[in-house]
Structure formats: structure tokens, C-alpha cells
One Martini backbone bead per residue (centre of mass of N, CA, C, O) as a GRO file, in nm:
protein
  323
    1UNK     BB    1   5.246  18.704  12.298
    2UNK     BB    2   5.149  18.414  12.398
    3UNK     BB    3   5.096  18.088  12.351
    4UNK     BB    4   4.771  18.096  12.518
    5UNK     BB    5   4.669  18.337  12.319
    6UNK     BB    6   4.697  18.224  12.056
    7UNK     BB    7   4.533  17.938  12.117
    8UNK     BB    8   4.259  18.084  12.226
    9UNK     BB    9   4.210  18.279  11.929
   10UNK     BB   10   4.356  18.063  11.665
   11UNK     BB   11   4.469  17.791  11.631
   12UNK     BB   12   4.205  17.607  11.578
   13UNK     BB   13   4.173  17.804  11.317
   14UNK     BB   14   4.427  17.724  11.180
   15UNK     BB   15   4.401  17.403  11.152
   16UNK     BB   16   4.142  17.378  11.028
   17UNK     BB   17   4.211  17.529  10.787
   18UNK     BB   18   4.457  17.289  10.733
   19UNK     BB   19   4.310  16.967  10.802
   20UNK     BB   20   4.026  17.037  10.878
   21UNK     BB   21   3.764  17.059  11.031
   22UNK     BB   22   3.719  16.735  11.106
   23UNK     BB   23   3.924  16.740  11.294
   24UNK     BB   24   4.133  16.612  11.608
   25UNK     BB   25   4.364  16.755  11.691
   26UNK     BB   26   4.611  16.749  11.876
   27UNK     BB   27   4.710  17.058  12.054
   28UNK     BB   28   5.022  17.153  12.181
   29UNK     BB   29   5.239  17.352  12.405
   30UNK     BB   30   5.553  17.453  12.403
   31UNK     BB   31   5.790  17.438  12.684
   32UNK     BB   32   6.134  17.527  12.610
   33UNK     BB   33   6.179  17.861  12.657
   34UNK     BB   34   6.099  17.964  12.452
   35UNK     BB   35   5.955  18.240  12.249
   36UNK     BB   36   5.849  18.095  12.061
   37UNK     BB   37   5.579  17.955  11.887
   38UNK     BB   38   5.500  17.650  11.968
   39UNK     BB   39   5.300  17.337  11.809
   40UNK     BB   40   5.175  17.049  11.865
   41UNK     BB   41   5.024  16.812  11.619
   42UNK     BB   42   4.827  16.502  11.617
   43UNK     BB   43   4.745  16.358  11.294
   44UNK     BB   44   4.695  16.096  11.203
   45UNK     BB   45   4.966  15.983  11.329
   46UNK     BB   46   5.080  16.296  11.287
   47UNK     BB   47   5.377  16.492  11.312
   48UNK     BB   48   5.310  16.888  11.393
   49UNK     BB   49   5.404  17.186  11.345
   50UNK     BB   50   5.329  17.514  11.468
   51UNK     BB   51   5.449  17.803  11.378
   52UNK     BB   52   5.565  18.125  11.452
   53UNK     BB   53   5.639  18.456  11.513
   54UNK     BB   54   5.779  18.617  11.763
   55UNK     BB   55   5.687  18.887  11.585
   56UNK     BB   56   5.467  19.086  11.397
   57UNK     BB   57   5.765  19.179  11.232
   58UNK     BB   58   5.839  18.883  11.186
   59UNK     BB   59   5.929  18.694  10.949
   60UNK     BB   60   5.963  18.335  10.765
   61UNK     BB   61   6.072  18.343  10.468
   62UNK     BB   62   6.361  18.275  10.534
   63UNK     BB   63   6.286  17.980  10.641
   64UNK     BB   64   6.161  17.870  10.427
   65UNK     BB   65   6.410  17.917  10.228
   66UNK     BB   66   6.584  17.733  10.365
   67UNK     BB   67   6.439  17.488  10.338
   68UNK     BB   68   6.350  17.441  10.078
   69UNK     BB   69   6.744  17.445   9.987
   70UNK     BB   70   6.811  17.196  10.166
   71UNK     BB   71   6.604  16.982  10.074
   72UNK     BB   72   6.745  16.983   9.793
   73UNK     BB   73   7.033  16.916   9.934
   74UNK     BB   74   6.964  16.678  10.139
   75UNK     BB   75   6.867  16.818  10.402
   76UNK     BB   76   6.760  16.709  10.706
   77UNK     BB   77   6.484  16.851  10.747
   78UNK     BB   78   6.194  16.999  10.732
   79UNK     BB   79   5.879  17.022  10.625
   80UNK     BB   80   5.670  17.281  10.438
   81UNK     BB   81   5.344  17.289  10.416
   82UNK     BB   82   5.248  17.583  10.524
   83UNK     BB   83   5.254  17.951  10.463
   84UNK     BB   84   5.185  18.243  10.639
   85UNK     BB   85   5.278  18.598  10.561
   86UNK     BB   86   4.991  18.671  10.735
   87UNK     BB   87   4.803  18.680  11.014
   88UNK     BB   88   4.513  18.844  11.144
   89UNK     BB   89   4.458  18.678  11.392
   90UNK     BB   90   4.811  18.646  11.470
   91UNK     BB   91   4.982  18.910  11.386
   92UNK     BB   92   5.133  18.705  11.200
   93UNK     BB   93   5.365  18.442  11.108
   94UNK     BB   94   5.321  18.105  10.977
   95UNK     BB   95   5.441  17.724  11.016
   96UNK     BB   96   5.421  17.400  10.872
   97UNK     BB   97   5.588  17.112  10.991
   98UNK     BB   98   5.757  16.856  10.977
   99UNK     BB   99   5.894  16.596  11.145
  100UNK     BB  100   6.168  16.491  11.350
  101UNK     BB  101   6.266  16.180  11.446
  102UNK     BB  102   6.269  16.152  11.756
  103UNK     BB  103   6.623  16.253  11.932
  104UNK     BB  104   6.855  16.330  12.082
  105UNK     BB  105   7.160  16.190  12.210
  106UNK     BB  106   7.238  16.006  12.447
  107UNK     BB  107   7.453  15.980  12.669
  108UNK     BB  108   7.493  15.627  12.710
  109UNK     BB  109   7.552  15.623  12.384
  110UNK     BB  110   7.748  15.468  12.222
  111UNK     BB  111   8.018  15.492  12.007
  112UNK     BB  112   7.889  15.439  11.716
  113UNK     BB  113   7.636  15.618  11.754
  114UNK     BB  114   7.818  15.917  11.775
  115UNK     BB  115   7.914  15.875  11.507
  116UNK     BB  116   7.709  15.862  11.309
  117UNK     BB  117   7.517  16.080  11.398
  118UNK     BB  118   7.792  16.304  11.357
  119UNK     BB  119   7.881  16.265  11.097
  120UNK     BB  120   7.616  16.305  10.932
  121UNK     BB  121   7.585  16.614  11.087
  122UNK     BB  122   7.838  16.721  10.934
  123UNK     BB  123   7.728  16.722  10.690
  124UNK     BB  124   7.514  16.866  10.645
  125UNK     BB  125   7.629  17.112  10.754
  126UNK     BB  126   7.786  17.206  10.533
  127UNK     BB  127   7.534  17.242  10.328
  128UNK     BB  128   7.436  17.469  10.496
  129UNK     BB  129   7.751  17.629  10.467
  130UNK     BB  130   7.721  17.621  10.128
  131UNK     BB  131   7.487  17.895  10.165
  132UNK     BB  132   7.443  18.213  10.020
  133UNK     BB  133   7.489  18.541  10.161
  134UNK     BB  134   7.353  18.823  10.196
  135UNK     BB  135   7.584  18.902  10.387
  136UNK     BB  136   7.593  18.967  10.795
  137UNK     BB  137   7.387  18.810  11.003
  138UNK     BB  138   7.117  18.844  11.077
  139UNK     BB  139   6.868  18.761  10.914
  140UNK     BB  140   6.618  18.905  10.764
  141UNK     BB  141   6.242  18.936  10.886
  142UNK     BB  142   6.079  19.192  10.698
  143UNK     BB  143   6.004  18.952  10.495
  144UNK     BB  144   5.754  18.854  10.224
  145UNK     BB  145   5.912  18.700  10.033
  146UNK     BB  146   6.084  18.436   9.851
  147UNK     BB  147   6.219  18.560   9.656
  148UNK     BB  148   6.404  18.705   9.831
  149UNK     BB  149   6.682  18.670   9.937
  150UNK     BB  150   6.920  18.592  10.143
  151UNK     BB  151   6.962  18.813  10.441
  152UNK     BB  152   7.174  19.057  10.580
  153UNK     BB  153   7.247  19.308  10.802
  154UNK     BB  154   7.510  19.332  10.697
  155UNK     BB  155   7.761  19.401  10.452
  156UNK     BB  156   8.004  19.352  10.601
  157UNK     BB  157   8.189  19.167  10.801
  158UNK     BB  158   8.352  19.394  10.984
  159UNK     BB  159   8.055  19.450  11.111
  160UNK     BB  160   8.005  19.167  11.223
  161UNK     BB  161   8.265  19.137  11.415
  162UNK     BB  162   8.364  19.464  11.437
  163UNK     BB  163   8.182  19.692  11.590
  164UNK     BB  164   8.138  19.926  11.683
  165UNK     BB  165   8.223  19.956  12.018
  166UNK     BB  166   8.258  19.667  12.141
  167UNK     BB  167   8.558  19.621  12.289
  168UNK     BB  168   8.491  19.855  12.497
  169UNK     BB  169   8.233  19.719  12.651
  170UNK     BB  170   8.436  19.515  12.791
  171UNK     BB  171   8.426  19.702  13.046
  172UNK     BB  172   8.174  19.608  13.181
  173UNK     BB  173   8.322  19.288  13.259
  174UNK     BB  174   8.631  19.361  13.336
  175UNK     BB  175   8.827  19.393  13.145
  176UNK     BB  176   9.136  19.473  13.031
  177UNK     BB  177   9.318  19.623  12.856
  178UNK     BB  178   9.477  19.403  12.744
  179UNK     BB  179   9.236  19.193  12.685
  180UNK     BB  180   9.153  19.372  12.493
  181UNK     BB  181   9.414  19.398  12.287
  182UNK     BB  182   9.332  19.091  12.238
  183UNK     BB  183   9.027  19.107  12.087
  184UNK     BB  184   9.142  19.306  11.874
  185UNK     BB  185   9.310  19.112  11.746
  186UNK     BB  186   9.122  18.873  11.683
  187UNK     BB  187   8.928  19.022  11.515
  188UNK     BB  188   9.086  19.150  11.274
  189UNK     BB  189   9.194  18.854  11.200
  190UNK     BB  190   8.936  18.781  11.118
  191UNK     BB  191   8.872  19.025  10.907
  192UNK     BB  192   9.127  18.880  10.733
  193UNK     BB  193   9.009  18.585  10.723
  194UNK     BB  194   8.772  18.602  10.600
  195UNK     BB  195   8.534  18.727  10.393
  196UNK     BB  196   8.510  18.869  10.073
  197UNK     BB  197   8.278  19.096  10.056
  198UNK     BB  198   7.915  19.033  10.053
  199UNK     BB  199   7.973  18.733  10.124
  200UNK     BB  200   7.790  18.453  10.286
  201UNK     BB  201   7.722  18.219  10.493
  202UNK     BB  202   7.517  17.977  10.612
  203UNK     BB  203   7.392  17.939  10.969
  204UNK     BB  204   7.246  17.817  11.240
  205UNK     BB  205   7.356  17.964  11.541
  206UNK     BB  206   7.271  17.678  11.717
  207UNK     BB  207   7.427  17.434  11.748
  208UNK     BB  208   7.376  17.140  11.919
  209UNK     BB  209   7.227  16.854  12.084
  210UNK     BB  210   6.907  16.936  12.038
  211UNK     BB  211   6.959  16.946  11.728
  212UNK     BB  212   7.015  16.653  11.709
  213UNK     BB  213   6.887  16.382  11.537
  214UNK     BB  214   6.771  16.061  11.612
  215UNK     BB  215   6.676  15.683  11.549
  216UNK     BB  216   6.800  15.409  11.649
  217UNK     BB  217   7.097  15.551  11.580
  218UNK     BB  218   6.977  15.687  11.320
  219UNK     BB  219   6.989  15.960  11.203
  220UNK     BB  220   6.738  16.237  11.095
  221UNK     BB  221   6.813  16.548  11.183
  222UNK     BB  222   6.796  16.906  11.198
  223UNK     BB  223   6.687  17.185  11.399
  224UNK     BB  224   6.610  17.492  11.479
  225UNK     BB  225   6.635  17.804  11.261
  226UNK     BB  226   6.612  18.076  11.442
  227UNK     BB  227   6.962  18.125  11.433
  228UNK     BB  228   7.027  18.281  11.167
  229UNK     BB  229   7.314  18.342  10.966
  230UNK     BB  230   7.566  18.523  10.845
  231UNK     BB  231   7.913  18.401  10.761
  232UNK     BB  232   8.120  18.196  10.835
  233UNK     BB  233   8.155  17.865  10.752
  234UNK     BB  234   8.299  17.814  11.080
  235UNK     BB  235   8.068  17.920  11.294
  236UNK     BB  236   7.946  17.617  11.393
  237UNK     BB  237   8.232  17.465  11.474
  238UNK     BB  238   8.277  17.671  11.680
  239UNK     BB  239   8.080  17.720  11.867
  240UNK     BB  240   8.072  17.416  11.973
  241UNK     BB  241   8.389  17.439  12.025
  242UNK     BB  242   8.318  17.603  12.304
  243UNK     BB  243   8.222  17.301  12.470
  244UNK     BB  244   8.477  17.113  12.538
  245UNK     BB  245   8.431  17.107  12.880
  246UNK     BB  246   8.245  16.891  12.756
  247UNK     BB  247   8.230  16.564  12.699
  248UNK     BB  248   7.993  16.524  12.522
  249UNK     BB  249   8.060  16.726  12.327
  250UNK     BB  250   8.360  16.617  12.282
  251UNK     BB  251   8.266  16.396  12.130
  252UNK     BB  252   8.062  16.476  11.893
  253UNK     BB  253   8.271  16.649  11.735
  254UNK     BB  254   8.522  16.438  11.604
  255UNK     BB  255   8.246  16.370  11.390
  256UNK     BB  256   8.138  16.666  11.286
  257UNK     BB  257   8.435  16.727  11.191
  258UNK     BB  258   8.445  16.473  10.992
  259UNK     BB  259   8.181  16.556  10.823
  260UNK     BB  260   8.261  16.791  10.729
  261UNK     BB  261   8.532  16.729  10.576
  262UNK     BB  262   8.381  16.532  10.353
  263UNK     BB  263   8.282  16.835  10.199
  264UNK     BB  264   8.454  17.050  10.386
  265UNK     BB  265   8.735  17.099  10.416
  266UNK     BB  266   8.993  17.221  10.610
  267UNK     BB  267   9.211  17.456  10.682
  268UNK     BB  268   9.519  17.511  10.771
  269UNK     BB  269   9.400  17.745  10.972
  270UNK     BB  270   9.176  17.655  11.165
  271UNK     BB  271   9.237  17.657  11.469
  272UNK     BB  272   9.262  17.988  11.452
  273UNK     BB  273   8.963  18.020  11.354
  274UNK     BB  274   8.836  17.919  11.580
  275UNK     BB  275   8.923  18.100  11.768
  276UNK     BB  276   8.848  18.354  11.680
  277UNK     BB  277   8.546  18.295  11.634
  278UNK     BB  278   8.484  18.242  11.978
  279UNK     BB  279   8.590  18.558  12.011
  280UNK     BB  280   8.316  18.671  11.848
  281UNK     BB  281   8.096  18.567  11.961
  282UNK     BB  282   8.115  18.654  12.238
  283UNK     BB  283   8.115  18.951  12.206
  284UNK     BB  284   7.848  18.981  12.058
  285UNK     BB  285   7.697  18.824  12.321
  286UNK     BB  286   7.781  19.052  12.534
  287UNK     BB  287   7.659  19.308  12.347
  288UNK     BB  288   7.380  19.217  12.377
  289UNK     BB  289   7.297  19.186  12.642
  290UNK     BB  290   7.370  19.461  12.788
  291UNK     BB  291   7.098  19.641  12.702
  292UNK     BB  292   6.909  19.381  12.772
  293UNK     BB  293   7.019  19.319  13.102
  294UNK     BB  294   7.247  19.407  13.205
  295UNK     BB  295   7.548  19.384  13.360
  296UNK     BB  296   7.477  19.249  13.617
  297UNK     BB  297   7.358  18.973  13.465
  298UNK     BB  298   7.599  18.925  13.305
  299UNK     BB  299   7.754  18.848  13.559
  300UNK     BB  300   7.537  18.632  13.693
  301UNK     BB  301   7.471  18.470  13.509
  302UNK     BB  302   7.594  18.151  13.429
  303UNK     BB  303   7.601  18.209  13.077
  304UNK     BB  304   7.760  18.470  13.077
  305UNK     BB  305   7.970  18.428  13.237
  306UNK     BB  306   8.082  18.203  13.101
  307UNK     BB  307   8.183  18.320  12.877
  308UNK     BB  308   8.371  18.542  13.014
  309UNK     BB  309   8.558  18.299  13.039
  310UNK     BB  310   8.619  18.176  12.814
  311UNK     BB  311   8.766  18.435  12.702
  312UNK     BB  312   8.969  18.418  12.873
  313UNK     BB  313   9.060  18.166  12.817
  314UNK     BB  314   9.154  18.238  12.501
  315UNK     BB  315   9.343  18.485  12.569
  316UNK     BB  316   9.543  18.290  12.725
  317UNK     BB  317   9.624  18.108  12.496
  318UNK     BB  318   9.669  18.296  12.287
  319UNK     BB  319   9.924  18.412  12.032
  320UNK     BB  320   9.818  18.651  11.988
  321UNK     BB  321   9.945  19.019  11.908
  322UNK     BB  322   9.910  19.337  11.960
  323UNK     BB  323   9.914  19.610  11.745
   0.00000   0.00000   0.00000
């Protein structure tokens, strides 16, 4: 079901029956090529979204308890204005959020300005990965209970970072049995420094430039935690500093990574579990790709490409050797 199928059959009486008939709301739908249905409402001078969940089957119980949990530990996030765990209408679950004001960091701003706004984000981020999940990977979202804990769909780490037959799939990729070998040994060295027992950090799953939002210079908030999931609480930290052959990238990360030190700490051996978690990332990600778009796209596509050079980067500086 695409946006403008949903718009048309009940965006409008969706929107009447939460800010009144009576309403003049302006309603636009969000075409930023994601798939989740997003729509943008402006109401009496007050703008609100109105999000969709993806698929008839995922439930968005687990994103309301995020933002929830979040905004009470003082992370600027959306707050949820109305939830409803299933409308027959759109056949789906569907939820209003307040806007976050602004927008991502302009490429020609200060250095003032993105050190305040990366650091604030770095605190913010850090306050994200403070909270307790059980389990790790994608968060469950076929529950409708907000009582329900959040989790993740694997049970423990090692399902998580190395699950069966993932390294061996990237000869699909062309990895040569070397480069396996050394895979291998980074992914084992992550699942024995990672979280122990069954319990992993929230993570936002996909922080990057456009998701960090500022308003004349100071900070806003964090927006789009549609890639929420269970991990080590470094895995937000890793992911971002996988872009650091972008020079705006790897500005704003050395204020991310000191706001964040601000709150949590970083271990002593952070810059391997970074290299670690970075190249478990990417195995994740082109094991998904793989039977989605198959081999051939994986090979050609611009960002699967990026990846898998990405990966080879990664295991040719790596220190780690082959067990």
C-alpha cells in the first residue's frame, strides 16, 4: 500500500477524527524514498506527522515505548501525541508525533556550531544507548501491548553479530577465503567483547547527518528511530564512524564521540571494538542485501558496492589474525 493509497482511502478521516472535523489541516505526503507511509500535517500553525507502520504485520507499540522512554530521560525526540495499535481502516498501525524544529547541520556551518549541535547529539545518543534491551537485533514489532518489554529478535549476542553461515555467504561477494578468515576472527573477537547474558542496549540503527536536527544553531533533537534495535551500546557510534572518508562526516563525529564520552565513558579498548563492530555491521548488511535484491545489485549498486570496499578497508588495516 503506497502513500497516496492510504491518503486517499483515509489520511483525511484519520487526521478529522484526532484534531476535529472541523479541522483545515493541511496534509502532505513525505516522499523522502523511504517505504513507511509519512505524512505531514499543519495545523494551526503547528506542524505534526502522522507515520504509518511499514507493513500491515509490524506494530509500532515498540516505538511509541522508545519515545516514551526517551522524553522521560530528557532525550529530545518527538513525543507521541496518539497511538493506535491497528486501525481497520489502513489496515495498519499508525501513530502522531510532534515535529522536531529545523533541520540536519548545513555543510557551510561554523565550527561553533557543529561542535554545540554534535556535541549535544553525542549526550542525547549516549542517553539512547543507556536503555536496556532484551535481546539484540531488529526490535520485535508484532506486538500491540506497550506493556510488552522492548526486544530484539535474537536471544543472544552471538545470534546477533555472527549468526550461522553469514561469513561464509560473502564469497557471494567475492571475498577471497583470506579475507574470510579474517571476518571470522573479528566477528568471534566482537562476540567476546560484546554484552554478556541476554540483555543488549537500544540503538537507533541509522544515526547519520540527516537525522540530527538543529534550529539557528542549536541542537533540536534526533528524529527517525524506524531502525531501532538491540546491540552493544558502541554499535551507534561504529555505524557513523564508518563514513569518515567524508570530510562533514568526520567533523561532526569528533563532537558526537565527546558528547557522548560526557555521559558514557569509553573503554580502553574502544577503537577495536569500533573496527569490530563496524565490520559486523557491514557482514549484517550485505547478508540482508543478498536474497533482497540479490548478488548481481549487491555487486553494482552504488552503497552495497561502498560496503563491501568499505569491509575490505577495514580488514586490511585490521591487527586481528585468523584463529
Amino acid at each position: 500500500m503506497s502513500n497516496e493509497e492510504i491518503a486517499s482511502a483515509v489520511v483525511d478521516e484519520i487526521v478529522a477524527d484526532v484534531l476535529g472535523r472541523a479541522s483545515t489541516a493541511q496534509i502532505r505526503p513525505m516522499t523522502s524514498g523511504s517505504s513507511t507511509p509519512v505524512y505531514r500535517l499543519t495545523h494551526a500553525g503547528t506542524v505534526l506527522y502522522l507515520r504509518f507502520a511499514e507493513h500491515p504485520a509490524h506494530g509500532l507499540a515498540a516505538e511509541v515505548a522508545v519515545h516514551t522512554l526517551l522524553r522521560a530521560k530528557g532525550v529530545r525526540v518527538p513525543e507521541v501525541l496518539h497511538f493506535e495499535p491497528h486501525d481497520e481502516r489502513a489496515g495498519r498501525a499508525w501513530m502522531l508525533i510532534t515535529e522536531i524544529p529545523g533541520g540536519p547541520v548545513d555543510a557551510l556551518a561554523t565550527e561553533a556550531t557543529v561542535a554545540n549541535v554534535y556535541t549535544a547529539a553525542g549526550r542525547d545518543l549516549a542517553l539512547v544507548n543507556s536503555i536496556e534491551v532484551r535481546g539484540f537485533g531488529w526490535i520485535a514489532r508484532d506486538d500491540a501491548d506497550l506493556d510488552t518489554p522492548i526486544q530484539g529478535t535474537d536471544a543472544t549476542y552471538a545470534e546477533f553479530v555472527h549468526p550461522e553461515g553469514a561469513v561464509e555467504r560473502l564469497t557471494q561477494v567475492g571475498l577471497t577465503p583470506a579475507e574470510l578468515d579474517l571476518v571470522e576472527a573479528l566477528l568471534a573477537d566482537e562476540v567476546t567483547s560484546g554484552p554478556r547474558g541476554g540483555t543488549g542496549r537500544l540503538v537507533h540503527g541509522d544515526i547519520d547527518l540527516p537525522h540530527v536536527f538543529q534550529c539557528d544553531g542549536r541542537y533540536t533533537g534526533l528524529i527517525d528511530f524506524g531502525e531501532i534495535r538491540g546491540a552493544d551500546g558502541l554499535y551507534d557510534l561504529a555505524e557513523f564512524a564508518l563514513h569518515l572518508d567524508d570530510p562533514e562526516r568526520a567533523r561532526a563525529y569528533q563532537y558526537l564521540e565527546r558528547g557522548y564520552a560526557d555521559v558514557t565513558p569509553l573503554p580502553s579498548d574502544y577503537e577495536r571494538r569500533l573496527t569490530q563492530l563496524a565490520a559486523s555491521i557491514i557482514v549484517e548488511r550485505i547478508n540482508r542485501w543478498l536474497p533482497r535484491i540479490g548478488t548481481h545489485n549487491v555487486l553494482t549498486k552504488p552503497f552495497p558496492r561502498w560496503n563491501i570496499a568499505r569491509l575490505r578497508d577495514i580488514l586490511a588495516t585490521s591487527t586481528v589474525r585468523p584463529r
